[in-house]
PDB file of C-alpha atoms in Angstrom:
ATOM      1  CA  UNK A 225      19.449  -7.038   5.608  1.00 54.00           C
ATOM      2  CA  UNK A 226      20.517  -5.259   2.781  1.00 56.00           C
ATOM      3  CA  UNK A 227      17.743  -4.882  -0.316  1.00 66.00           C
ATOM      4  CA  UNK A 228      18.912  -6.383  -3.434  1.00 64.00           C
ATOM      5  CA  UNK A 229      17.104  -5.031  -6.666  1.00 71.00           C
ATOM      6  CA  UNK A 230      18.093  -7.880  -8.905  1.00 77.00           C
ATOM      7  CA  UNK A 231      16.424 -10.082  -6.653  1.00 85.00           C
ATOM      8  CA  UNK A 232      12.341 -10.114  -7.000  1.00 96.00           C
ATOM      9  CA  UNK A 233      10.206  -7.590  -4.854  1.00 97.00           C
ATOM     10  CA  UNK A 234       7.751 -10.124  -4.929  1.00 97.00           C
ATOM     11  CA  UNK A 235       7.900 -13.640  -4.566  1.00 98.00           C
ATOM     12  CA  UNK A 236       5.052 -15.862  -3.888  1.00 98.00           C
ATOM     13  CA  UNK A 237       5.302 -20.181  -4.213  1.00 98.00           C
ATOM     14  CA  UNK A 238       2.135 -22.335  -3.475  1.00 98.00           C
ATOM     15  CA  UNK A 239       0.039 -19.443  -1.691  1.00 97.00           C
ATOM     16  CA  UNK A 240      -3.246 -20.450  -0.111  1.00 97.00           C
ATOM     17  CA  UNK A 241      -5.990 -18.591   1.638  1.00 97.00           C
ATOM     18  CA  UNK A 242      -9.698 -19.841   2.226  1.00 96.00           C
ATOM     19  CA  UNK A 243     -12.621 -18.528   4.014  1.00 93.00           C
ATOM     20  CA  UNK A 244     -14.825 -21.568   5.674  1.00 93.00           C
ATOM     21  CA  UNK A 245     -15.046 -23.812   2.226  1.00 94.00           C
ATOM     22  CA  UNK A 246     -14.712 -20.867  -0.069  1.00 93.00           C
ATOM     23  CA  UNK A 247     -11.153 -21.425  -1.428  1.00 94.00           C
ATOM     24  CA  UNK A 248     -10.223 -18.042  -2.735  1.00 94.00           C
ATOM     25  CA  UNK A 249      -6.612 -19.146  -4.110  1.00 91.00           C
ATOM     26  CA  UNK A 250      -4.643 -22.789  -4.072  1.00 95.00           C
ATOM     27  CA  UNK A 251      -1.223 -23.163  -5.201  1.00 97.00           C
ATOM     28  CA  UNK A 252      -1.315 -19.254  -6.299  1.00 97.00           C
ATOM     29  CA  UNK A 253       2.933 -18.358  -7.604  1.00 98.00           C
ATOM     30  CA  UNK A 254       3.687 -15.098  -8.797  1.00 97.00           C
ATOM     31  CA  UNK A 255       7.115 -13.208  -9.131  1.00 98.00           C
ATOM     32  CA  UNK A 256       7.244  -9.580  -9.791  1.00 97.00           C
ATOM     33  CA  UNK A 257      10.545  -7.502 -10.410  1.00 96.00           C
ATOM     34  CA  UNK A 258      11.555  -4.173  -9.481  1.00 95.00           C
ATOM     35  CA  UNK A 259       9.875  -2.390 -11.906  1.00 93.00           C
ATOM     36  CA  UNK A 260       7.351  -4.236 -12.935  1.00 95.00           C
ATOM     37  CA  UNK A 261       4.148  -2.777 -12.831  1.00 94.00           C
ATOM     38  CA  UNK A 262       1.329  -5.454 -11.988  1.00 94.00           C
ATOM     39  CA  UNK A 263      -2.498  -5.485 -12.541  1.00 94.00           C
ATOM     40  CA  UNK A 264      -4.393  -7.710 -10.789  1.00 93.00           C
ATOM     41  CA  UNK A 265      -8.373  -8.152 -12.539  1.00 92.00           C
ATOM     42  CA  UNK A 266     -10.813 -10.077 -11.999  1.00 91.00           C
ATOM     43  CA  UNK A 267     -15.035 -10.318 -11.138  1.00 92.00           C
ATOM     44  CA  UNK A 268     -15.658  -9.298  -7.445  1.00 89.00           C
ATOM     45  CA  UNK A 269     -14.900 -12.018  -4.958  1.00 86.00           C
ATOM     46  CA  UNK A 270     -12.126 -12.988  -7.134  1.00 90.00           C
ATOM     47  CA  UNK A 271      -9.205 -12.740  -4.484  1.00 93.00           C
ATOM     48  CA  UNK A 272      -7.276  -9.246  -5.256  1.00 93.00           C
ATOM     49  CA  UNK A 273      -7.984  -7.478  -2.181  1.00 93.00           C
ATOM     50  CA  UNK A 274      -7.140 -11.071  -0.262  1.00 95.00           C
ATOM     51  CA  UNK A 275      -4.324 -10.819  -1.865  1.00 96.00           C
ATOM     52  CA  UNK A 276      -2.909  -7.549  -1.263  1.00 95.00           C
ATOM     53  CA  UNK A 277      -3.779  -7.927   2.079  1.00 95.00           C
ATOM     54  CA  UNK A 278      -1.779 -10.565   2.605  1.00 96.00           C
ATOM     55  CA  UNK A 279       0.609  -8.676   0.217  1.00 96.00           C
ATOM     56  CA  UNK A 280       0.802  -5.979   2.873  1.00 95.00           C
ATOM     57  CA  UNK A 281       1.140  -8.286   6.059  1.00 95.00           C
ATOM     58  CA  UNK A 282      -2.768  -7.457   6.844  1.00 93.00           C
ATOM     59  CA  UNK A 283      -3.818 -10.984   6.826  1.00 95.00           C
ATOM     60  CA  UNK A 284      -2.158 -14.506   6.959  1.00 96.00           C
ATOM     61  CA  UNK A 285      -2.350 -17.454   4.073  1.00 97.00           C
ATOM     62  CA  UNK A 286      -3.111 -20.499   5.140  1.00 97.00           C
ATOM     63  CA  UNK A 287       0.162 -21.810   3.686  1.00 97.00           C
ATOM     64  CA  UNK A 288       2.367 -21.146   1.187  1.00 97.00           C
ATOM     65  CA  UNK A 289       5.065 -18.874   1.503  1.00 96.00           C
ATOM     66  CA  UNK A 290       5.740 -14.973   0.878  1.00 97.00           C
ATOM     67  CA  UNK A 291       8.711 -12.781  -0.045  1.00 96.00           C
ATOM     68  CA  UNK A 292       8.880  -9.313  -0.367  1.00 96.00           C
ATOM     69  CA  UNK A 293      12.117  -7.755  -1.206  1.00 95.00           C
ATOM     70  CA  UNK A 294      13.788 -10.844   0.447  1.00 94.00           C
ATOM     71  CA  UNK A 295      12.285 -10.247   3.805  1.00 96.00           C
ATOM     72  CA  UNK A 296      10.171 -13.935   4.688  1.00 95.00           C
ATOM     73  CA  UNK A 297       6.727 -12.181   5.635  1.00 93.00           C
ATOM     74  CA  UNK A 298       5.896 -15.449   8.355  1.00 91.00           C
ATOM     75  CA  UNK A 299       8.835 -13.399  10.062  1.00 94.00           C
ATOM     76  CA  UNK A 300       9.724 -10.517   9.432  1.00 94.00           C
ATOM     77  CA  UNK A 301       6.513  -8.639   8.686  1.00 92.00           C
ATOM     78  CA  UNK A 302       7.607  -5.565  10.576  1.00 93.00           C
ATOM     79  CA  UNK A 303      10.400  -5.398   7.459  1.00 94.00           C
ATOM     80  CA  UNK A 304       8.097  -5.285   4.777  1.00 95.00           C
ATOM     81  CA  UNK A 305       5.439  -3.103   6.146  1.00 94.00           C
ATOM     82  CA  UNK A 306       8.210  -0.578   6.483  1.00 94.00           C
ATOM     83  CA  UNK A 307       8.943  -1.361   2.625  1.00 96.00           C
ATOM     84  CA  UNK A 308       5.285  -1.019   1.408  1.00 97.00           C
ATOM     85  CA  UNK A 309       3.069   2.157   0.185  1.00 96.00           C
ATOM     86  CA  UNK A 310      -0.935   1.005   0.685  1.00 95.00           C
ATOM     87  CA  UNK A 311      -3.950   2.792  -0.625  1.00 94.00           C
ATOM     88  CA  UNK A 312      -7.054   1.049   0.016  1.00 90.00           C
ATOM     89  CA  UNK A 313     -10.299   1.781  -1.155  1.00 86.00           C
ATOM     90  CA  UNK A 314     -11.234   3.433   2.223  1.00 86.00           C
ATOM     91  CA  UNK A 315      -8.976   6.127   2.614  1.00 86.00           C
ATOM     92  CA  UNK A 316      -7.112   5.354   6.224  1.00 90.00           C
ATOM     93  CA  UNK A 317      -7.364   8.883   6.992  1.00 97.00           C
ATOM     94  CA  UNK A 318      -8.501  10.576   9.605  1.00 97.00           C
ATOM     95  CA  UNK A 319     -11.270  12.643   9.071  1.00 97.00           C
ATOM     96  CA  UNK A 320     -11.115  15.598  12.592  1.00 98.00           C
ATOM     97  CA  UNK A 321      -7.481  16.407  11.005  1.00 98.00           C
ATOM     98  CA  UNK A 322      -6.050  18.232   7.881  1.00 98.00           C
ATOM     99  CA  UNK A 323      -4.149  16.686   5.101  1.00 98.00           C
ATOM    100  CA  UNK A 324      -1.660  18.528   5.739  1.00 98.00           C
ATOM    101  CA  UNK A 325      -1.311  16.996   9.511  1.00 98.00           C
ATOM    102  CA  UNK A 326      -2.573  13.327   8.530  1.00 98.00           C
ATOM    103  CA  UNK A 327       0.981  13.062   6.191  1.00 98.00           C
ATOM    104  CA  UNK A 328       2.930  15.160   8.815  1.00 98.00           C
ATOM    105  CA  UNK A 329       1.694  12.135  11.334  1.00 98.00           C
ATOM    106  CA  UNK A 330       2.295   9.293   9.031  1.00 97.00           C
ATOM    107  CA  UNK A 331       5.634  10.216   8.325  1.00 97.00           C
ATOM    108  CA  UNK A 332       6.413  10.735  11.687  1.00 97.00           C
ATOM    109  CA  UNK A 333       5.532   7.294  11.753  1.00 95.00           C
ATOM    110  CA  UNK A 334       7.805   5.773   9.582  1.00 95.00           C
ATOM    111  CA  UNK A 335      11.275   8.016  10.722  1.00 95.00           C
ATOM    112  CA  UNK A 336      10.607  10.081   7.418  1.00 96.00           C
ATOM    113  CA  UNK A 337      13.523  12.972   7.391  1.00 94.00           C
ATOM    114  CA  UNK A 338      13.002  16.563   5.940  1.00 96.00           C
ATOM    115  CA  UNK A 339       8.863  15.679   6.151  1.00 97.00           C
ATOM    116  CA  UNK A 340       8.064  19.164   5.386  1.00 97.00           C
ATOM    117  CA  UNK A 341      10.016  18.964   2.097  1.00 98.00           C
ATOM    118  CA  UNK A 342       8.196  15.849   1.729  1.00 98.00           C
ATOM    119  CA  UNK A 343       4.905  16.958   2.031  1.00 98.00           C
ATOM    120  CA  UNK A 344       5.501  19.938  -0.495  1.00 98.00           C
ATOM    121  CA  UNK A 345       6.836  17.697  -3.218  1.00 98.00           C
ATOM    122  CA  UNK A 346       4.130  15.500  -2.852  1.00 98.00           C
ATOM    123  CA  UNK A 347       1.460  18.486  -2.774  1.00 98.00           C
ATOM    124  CA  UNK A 348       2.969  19.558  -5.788  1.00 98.00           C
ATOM    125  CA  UNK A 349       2.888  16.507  -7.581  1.00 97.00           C
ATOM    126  CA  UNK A 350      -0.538  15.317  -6.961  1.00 97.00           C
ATOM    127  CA  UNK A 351      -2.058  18.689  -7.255  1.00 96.00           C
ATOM    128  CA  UNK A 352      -2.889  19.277  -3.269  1.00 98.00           C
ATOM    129  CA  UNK A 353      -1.713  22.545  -2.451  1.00 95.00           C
ATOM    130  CA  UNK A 354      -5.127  24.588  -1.786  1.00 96.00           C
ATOM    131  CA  UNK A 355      -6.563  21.558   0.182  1.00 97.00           C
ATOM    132  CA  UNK A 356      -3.966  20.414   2.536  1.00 98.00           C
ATOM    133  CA  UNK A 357      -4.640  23.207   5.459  1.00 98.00           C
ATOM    134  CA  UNK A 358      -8.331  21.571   5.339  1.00 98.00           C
ATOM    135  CA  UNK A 359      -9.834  18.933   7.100  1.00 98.00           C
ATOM    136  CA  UNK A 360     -10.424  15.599   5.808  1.00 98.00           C
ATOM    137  CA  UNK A 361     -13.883  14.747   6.620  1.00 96.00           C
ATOM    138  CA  UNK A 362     -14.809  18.079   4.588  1.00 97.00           C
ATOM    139  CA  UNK A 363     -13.025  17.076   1.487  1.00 97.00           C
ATOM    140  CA  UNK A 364     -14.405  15.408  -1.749  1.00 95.00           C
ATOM    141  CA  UNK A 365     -13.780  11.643  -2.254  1.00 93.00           C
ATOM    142  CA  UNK A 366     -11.283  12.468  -5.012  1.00 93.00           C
ATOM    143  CA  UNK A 367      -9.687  14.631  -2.770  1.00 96.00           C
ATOM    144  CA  UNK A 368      -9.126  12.088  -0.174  1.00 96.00           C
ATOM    145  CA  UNK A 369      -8.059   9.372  -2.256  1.00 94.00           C
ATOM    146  CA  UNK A 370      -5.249  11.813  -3.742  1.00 96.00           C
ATOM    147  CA  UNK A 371      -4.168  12.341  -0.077  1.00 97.00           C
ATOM    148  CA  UNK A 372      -4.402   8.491   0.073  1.00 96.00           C
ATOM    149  CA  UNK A 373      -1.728   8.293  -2.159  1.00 96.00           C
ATOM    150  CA  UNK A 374       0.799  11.004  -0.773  1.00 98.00           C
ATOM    151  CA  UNK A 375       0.156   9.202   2.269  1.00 98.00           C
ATOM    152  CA  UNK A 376       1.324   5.858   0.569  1.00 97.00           C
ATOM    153  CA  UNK A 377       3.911   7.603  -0.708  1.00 98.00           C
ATOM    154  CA  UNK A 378       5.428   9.954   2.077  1.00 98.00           C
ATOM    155  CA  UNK A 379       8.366   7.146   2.857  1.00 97.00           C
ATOM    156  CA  UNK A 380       9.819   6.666  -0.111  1.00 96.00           C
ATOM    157  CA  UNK A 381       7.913   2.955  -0.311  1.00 97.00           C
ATOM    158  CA  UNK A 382       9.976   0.089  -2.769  1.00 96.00           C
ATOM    159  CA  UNK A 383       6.230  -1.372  -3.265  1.00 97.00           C
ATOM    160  CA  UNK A 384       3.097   0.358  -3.443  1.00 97.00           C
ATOM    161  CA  UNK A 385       0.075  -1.407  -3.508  1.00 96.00           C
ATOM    162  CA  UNK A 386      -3.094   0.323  -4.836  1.00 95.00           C
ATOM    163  CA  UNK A 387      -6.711  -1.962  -4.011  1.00 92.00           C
ATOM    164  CA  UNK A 388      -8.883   0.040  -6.795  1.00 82.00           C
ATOM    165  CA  UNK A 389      -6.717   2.641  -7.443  1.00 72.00           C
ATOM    166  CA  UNK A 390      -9.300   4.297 -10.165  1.00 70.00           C
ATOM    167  CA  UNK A 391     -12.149   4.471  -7.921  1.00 70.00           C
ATOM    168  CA  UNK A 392     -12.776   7.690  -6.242  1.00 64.00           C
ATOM    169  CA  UNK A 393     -10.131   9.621  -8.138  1.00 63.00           C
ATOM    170  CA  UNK A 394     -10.800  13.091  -9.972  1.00 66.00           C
TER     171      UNK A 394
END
């Protein structure tokens, strides 16, 4: 399927999602356009991380129905994860190996061409060159999330999702 930019990257009707009796969203319908840029606030316990993870294929609704980029996600999941840059508030690193080798991995992952290039324009952007060659686990929290977001970012993502983007970051 062909991506169509005039079409929204986001389409949500009549979304749904409950925990036991705790009803966290009914009838929730949101359309976002290729580029738009969205903020989701609210109190804690308000629904945005529910809803990015469903967003991002992590968890189900209950009902409603989900669109990203066209692709249904009750089917084609797969599609849209492929489509989507995530940075959660825990990194999703791994802490024994360097940056460097966590966003050579990742783009592995997703078939990313030229990944050296990749990883040096992404260095150079968010101001990771000195820390890449060391390991996660000894880096800063600031440090981490900016390699959160060159991870997010190392496939060339339509959508990128950031759950608390400001915490963390120096």
């Amino acid at each position: 399927m062909a991506i169509s930019t005039t079409d929204p990257i986001i389409k949500i009707q009549g979304l749904n999602k409950a925990y036991g009796r705790n009803k966290i969203f009914q009838n929730l319908d949101l359309i976002i356009n290729y580029g738009e840029i969205c903020a989701l606030i609210g109190i804690n316990g308000s629904g945005k991380t529910t809803l990015l993870k469903i967003l991002s294929t992590l968890i189900k609704p209950d009902s409603g129905s989900l669109s990203i980029s066209g692709f249904t996600a009750s089917k084609e999941g797969e599609d849209i994860r492929k489509l989507i840059g995530l940075v959660t508030h825990n990194h999703l690193l791994y802490n024994q190996l360097t940056g460097y080798e966590n966003l050579k991995f990742v783009g592995k992952l997703y078939g990313v061409h030229y990944i050296d290039e990749k990883i040096k324009e992404l260095s150079s952007l968010l101001k990771l060159d000195k820390v890449l060659d060391k390991r996660i686990g000894y880096l800063s929290h600031g440090l981490q999330k900016r390699i959160s977001i060159a991870r997010a970012l190392i496939h060339n993502p339509s959508l990128l999702l950031l759950d608390e983007p400001e915490s963390n970051l120096d």
